[in-house]
mmCIF file of C-alpha atoms in Angstrom:
data_model
loop_
_atom_site.group_PDB
_atom_site.id
_atom_site.type_symbol
_atom_site.label_atom_id
_atom_site.label_comp_id
_atom_site.label_asym_id
_atom_site.label_seq_id
_atom_site.Cartn_x
_atom_site.Cartn_y
_atom_site.Cartn_z
ATOM 1 C CA MET A 1 -0.063 0.114 -0.142
ATOM 2 C CA ILE A 2 1.518 3.413 -0.584
ATOM 3 C CA CYS A 3 0.642 5.833 1.285
ATOM 4 C CA LEU A 4 0.932 9.907 0.822
ATOM 5 C CA GLU A 5 0.819 11.889 4.570
ATOM 6 C CA GLU A 6 0.141 16.127 4.192
ATOM 7 C CA VAL A 7 2.717 16.120 1.161
ATOM 8 C CA THR A 8 3.505 19.867 0.097
ATOM 9 C CA VAL A 9 4.698 20.546 -3.150
ATOM 10 C CA THR A 10 5.429 24.096 -4.678
ATOM 11 C CA PHE A 11 7.071 26.070 -7.802
ATOM 12 C CA GLY A 12 7.967 29.536 -6.552
ATOM 13 C CA GLU A 13 5.314 31.086 -4.285
ATOM 14 C CA LYS A 14 2.769 28.632 -6.220
ATOM 15 C CA ARG A 15 1.399 25.823 -4.059
ATOM 16 C CA VAL A 16 0.071 23.204 -6.074
ATOM 17 C CA LEU A 17 -0.921 20.355 -3.532
ATOM 18 C CA ASP A 18 -1.109 21.762 -0.737
ATOM 19 C CA ARG A 19 -0.947 18.805 3.937
ATOM 20 C CA PHE A 20 -2.344 16.344 0.279
ATOM 21 C CA SER A 21 -2.568 12.840 1.245
ATOM 22 C CA LEU A 22 -3.722 9.695 0.033
ATOM 23 C CA THR A 23 -4.184 6.134 0.058
ATOM 24 C CA LEU A 24 -3.296 3.665 -2.731
ATOM 25 C CA PRO A 25 -4.250 -0.268 -2.486
ATOM 26 C CA GLU A 26 -2.275 -2.760 -2.323
ATOM 27 C CA THR A 27 -3.612 -4.148 -6.193
ATOM 28 C CA GLY A 28 -6.149 -2.138 -8.411
ATOM 29 C CA ILE A 29 -7.102 0.993 -10.681
ATOM 30 C CA THR A 30 -6.965 4.114 -9.518
ATOM 31 C CA ALA A 31 -8.017 7.191 -11.067
ATOM 32 C CA LEU A 32 -7.390 10.695 -10.773
ATOM 33 C CA SER A 33 -9.788 13.172 -12.207
ATOM 34 C CA GLY A 34 -9.721 17.007 -12.112
ATOM 35 C CA PRO A 35 -9.557 20.163 -13.458
ATOM 36 C CA SER A 36 -6.125 21.825 -15.996
ATOM 37 C CA GLY A 37 -3.626 22.645 -12.692
ATOM 38 C CA CYS A 38 -5.385 21.522 -9.991
ATOM 39 C CA GLY A 39 -1.868 19.241 -9.361
ATOM 40 C CA LYS A 40 -2.609 15.785 -10.847
ATOM 41 C CA THR A 41 0.277 15.615 -13.134
ATOM 42 C CA THR A 42 2.444 16.491 -10.334
ATOM 43 C CA LEU A 43 1.096 13.995 -8.049
ATOM 44 C CA LEU A 44 1.746 11.413 -10.660
ATOM 45 C CA ARG A 45 5.357 12.977 -10.585
ATOM 46 C CA VAL A 46 6.092 12.752 -6.718
ATOM 47 C CA LEU A 47 4.885 9.162 -7.492
ATOM 48 C CA ALA A 48 7.641 7.872 -9.886
ATOM 49 C CA GLY A 49 10.386 10.624 -7.527
ATOM 50 C CA LEU A 50 10.416 12.880 -10.254
ATOM 51 C CA GLU A 51 9.172 16.517 -7.651
ATOM 52 C CA HIS A 52 9.837 16.259 -4.478
ATOM 53 C CA PRO A 53 7.259 17.515 -1.317
ATOM 54 C CA ILE A 54 8.760 20.246 0.274
ATOM 55 C CA SER A 55 6.763 18.626 3.370
ATOM 56 C CA GLY A 56 4.403 15.810 4.131
ATOM 57 C CA ARG A 57 5.675 11.968 3.909
ATOM 58 C CA ILE A 58 5.817 8.305 1.381
ATOM 59 C CA THR A 59 4.928 5.173 2.419
ATOM 60 C CA GLY A 60 5.512 1.966 0.937
ATOM 61 C CA LEU A 61 6.303 3.299 -2.579
ATOM 62 C CA SER A 62 9.161 1.763 -4.771
ATOM 63 C CA LEU A 63 10.870 3.256 -7.562
ATOM 64 C CA ARG A 64 12.369 0.129 -8.999
ATOM 65 C CA SER A 65 9.476 -1.416 -9.210
ATOM 66 C CA ALA A 66 7.959 1.503 -10.981
ATOM 67 C CA ALA A 67 7.141 2.298 -15.153
ATOM 68 C CA LEU A 68 5.614 5.643 -15.660
ATOM 69 C CA LEU A 69 4.014 7.057 -18.889
ATOM 70 C CA PHE A 70 4.126 10.433 -19.179
ATOM 71 C CA GLN A 71 1.445 12.470 -20.714
ATOM 72 C CA GLU A 72 3.336 13.261 -24.591
ATOM 73 C CA ASP A 73 4.771 10.057 -25.977
ATOM 74 C CA ARG A 74 8.471 10.720 -25.339
ATOM 75 C CA LEU A 75 9.221 7.984 -28.124
ATOM 76 C CA PHE A 76 12.812 8.007 -29.061
ATOM 77 C CA PRO A 77 13.034 9.044 -33.452
ATOM 78 C CA TRP A 78 16.373 7.196 -34.253
ATOM 79 C CA ARG A 79 14.660 3.691 -32.710
ATOM 80 C CA THR A 80 12.406 1.470 -34.873
ATOM 81 C CA VAL A 81 9.669 0.186 -33.505
ATOM 82 C CA GLU A 82 11.047 -2.898 -32.620
ATOM 83 C CA GLN A 83 13.791 -0.902 -30.725
ATOM 84 C CA HIS A 84 11.643 1.093 -28.238
ATOM 85 C CA LEU A 85 9.964 -2.703 -26.415
ATOM 86 C CA THR A 86 13.553 -4.183 -26.400
ATOM 87 C CA ASP A 87 15.164 -1.264 -24.600
ATOM 88 C CA VAL A 88 13.164 -1.663 -21.704
ATOM 89 C CA LEU A 89 13.101 -5.757 -21.706
ATOM 90 C CA PRO A 90 15.693 -7.737 -20.020
ATOM 91 C CA ARG A 91 17.342 -9.619 -23.336
ATOM 92 C CA PRO A 92 15.922 -13.051 -21.598
ATOM 93 C CA ARG A 93 12.381 -11.056 -22.715
ATOM 94 C CA TRP A 94 13.086 -10.091 -26.053
ATOM 95 C CA VAL A 95 11.190 -13.185 -27.211
ATOM 96 C CA GLU A 96 8.182 -10.953 -25.485
ATOM 97 C CA VAL A 97 8.647 -8.659 -28.384
ATOM 98 C CA PRO A 98 5.803 -10.068 -30.943
ATOM 99 C CA ARG A 99 3.328 -10.332 -28.235
ATOM 100 C CA TRP A 100 3.946 -7.070 -27.089
ATOM 101 C CA LEU A 101 3.537 -5.321 -31.183
ATOM 102 C CA ARG A 102 -0.298 -7.402 -30.810
ATOM 103 C CA LEU A 103 -1.194 -6.178 -28.210
ATOM 104 C CA ALA A 104 -0.005 -2.588 -29.930
ATOM 105 C CA GLU A 105 -1.612 -3.174 -33.192
ATOM 106 C CA LEU A 106 1.887 -2.904 -34.959
ATOM 107 C CA GLU A 107 2.611 -5.829 -35.927
ATOM 108 C CA GLY A 108 4.669 -5.072 -39.231
ATOM 109 C CA GLU A 109 6.204 -2.024 -38.053
ATOM 110 C CA GLU A 110 8.697 -3.603 -36.208
ATOM 111 C CA ARG A 111 11.279 -1.517 -38.481
ATOM 112 C CA THR A 112 9.648 1.294 -38.377
ATOM 113 C CA TYR A 113 10.698 5.173 -37.414
ATOM 114 C CA PRO A 114 8.421 7.137 -35.191
ATOM 115 C CA ALA A 115 8.008 10.159 -37.401
ATOM 116 C CA HIS A 116 6.965 7.785 -40.001
ATOM 117 C CA LEU A 117 3.646 6.498 -36.824
ATOM 118 C CA SER A 118 0.525 8.426 -37.087
ATOM 119 C CA GLY A 119 -0.440 9.420 -33.451
ATOM 120 C CA GLY A 120 -2.406 6.708 -32.240
ATOM 121 C CA MET A 121 0.518 4.343 -33.513
ATOM 122 C CA GLY A 122 2.433 6.427 -31.491
ATOM 123 C CA ARG A 123 0.826 6.212 -27.966
ATOM 124 C CA ARG A 124 -0.272 3.324 -28.781
ATOM 125 C CA LEU A 125 3.936 1.827 -28.996
ATOM 126 C CA ALA A 126 4.750 4.159 -25.890
ATOM 127 C CA LEU A 127 1.647 3.094 -24.197
ATOM 128 C CA VAL A 128 2.475 -0.819 -24.300
ATOM 129 C CA ARG A 129 6.273 0.418 -23.991
ATOM 130 C CA THR A 130 5.063 1.472 -20.314
ATOM 131 C CA LEU A 131 3.977 -1.885 -19.344
ATOM 132 C CA ALA A 132 6.447 -4.385 -20.416
ATOM 133 C CA LEU A 133 8.868 -2.324 -18.316
ATOM 134 C CA GLY A 134 6.714 -4.047 -15.460
ATOM 135 C CA GLY A 135 6.796 -3.451 -12.435
ATOM 136 C CA SER A 136 3.940 -3.858 -9.213
ATOM 137 C CA LEU A 137 4.223 0.166 -9.857
ATOM 138 C CA TYR A 138 2.446 1.792 -13.377
ATOM 139 C CA LEU A 139 1.882 5.800 -13.105
ATOM 140 C CA LEU A 140 0.283 6.407 -16.145
ATOM 141 C CA ASP A 141 -0.367 10.420 -17.073
ATOM 142 C CA GLU A 142 -3.873 10.770 -19.755
ATOM 143 C CA PRO A 143 -2.854 6.570 -20.925
ATOM 144 C CA PHE A 144 -5.482 7.249 -24.094
ATOM 145 C CA THR A 145 -4.713 10.796 -25.256
ATOM 146 C CA GLY A 146 -4.743 11.047 -29.487
ATOM 147 C CA LEU A 147 -6.589 7.466 -29.515
ATOM 148 C CA ASP A 148 -9.937 6.940 -31.649
ATOM 149 C CA PRO A 149 -13.627 5.562 -29.112
ATOM 150 C CA GLU A 150 -12.682 2.608 -31.003
ATOM 151 C CA ASN A 151 -8.388 2.668 -29.801
ATOM 152 C CA ARG A 152 -9.370 3.649 -26.323
ATOM 153 C CA ALA A 153 -11.786 0.369 -25.121
ATOM 154 C CA ARG A 154 -9.315 -1.641 -26.732
ATOM 155 C CA ALA A 155 -6.237 -0.106 -24.865
ATOM 156 C CA ALA A 156 -8.188 0.425 -21.762
ATOM 157 C CA GLY A 157 -9.005 -3.636 -21.728
ATOM 158 C CA ARG A 158 -4.937 -4.000 -22.276
ATOM 159 C CA VAL A 159 -4.158 -2.015 -19.374
ATOM 160 C CA ARG A 160 -6.459 -3.842 -17.331
ATOM 161 C CA ARG A 161 -5.116 -6.990 -18.137
ATOM 162 C CA SER A 162 -1.425 -6.193 -17.496
ATOM 163 C CA GLY A 163 -2.052 -4.311 -14.646
ATOM 164 C CA ALA A 164 -3.456 -7.529 -12.797
ATOM 165 C CA GLY A 165 -1.908 -7.401 -9.434
ATOM 166 C CA ARG A 166 -0.504 -4.604 -10.061
ATOM 167 C CA ILE A 167 -1.132 -0.752 -8.274
ATOM 168 C CA VAL A 168 -2.252 1.154 -11.149
ATOM 169 C CA PHE A 169 -3.016 4.553 -11.332
ATOM 170 C CA VAL A 170 -4.396 6.500 -14.133
ATOM 171 C CA VAL A 171 -3.885 10.092 -14.659
ATOM 172 C CA THR A 172 -7.350 11.670 -16.816
ATOM 173 C CA HIS A 173 -9.893 13.899 -18.029
ATOM 174 C CA GLU A 174 -11.844 11.800 -19.457
ATOM 175 C CA ALA A 175 -14.463 10.093 -17.252
ATOM 176 C CA SER A 176 -15.122 7.775 -19.792
ATOM 177 C CA ASP A 177 -11.439 6.466 -19.645
ATOM 178 C CA ALA A 178 -11.543 5.837 -16.009
ATOM 179 C CA GLU A 179 -15.124 4.083 -16.565
ATOM 180 C CA ALA A 180 -13.565 1.556 -19.438
ATOM 181 C CA LEU A 181 -10.040 1.127 -16.674
ATOM 182 C CA GLY A 182 -13.183 0.114 -14.397
ATOM 183 C CA ALA A 183 -10.768 2.670 -11.915
ATOM 184 C CA ASP A 184 -12.044 3.501 -8.836
ATOM 185 C CA ILE A 185 -12.164 7.132 -9.337
ATOM 186 C CA LEU A 186 -10.596 10.083 -7.085
ATOM 187 C CA ARG A 187 -11.705 13.942 -7.866
ATOM 188 C CA LEU A 188 -8.775 16.405 -6.933
#
């Protein structure tokens, strides 16, 4: 179980999170929603160890077992679709690449570079790259951005299946995405 107690994060004089407390269950999907600028991504970055609170306490968090999906795809332009997956998989797990390509619906695109992928294809690659990384905690920031309704639904199913037995923390503006994930919804 991950617990945040009285966590405060500031950027200069601006308090983004002010004595914020939250307990995430040992497994399951939790979706955080709220208006732009309310601190959703900041909270995700705190959980990922990319931002540090000025006060408060976080317990039960192991950054070594966390996989993070940023709002942006963050694909390396010089790496192929296949290389993006082999970059996160240890060599003995490279046999899994075809399965991850199927999950991303990118079979036949193994040698394609990101500049030649559509926005939706790039997002699906970024998402399965995160899921392939594994670990006990998935931190997903707007995971279905740029996907059409059919792809959103299929991607939500992939996250549900891959997230079984893990903590999955999702930031989303879309209530329908949280519902498709079967997530417990928190409003910030």
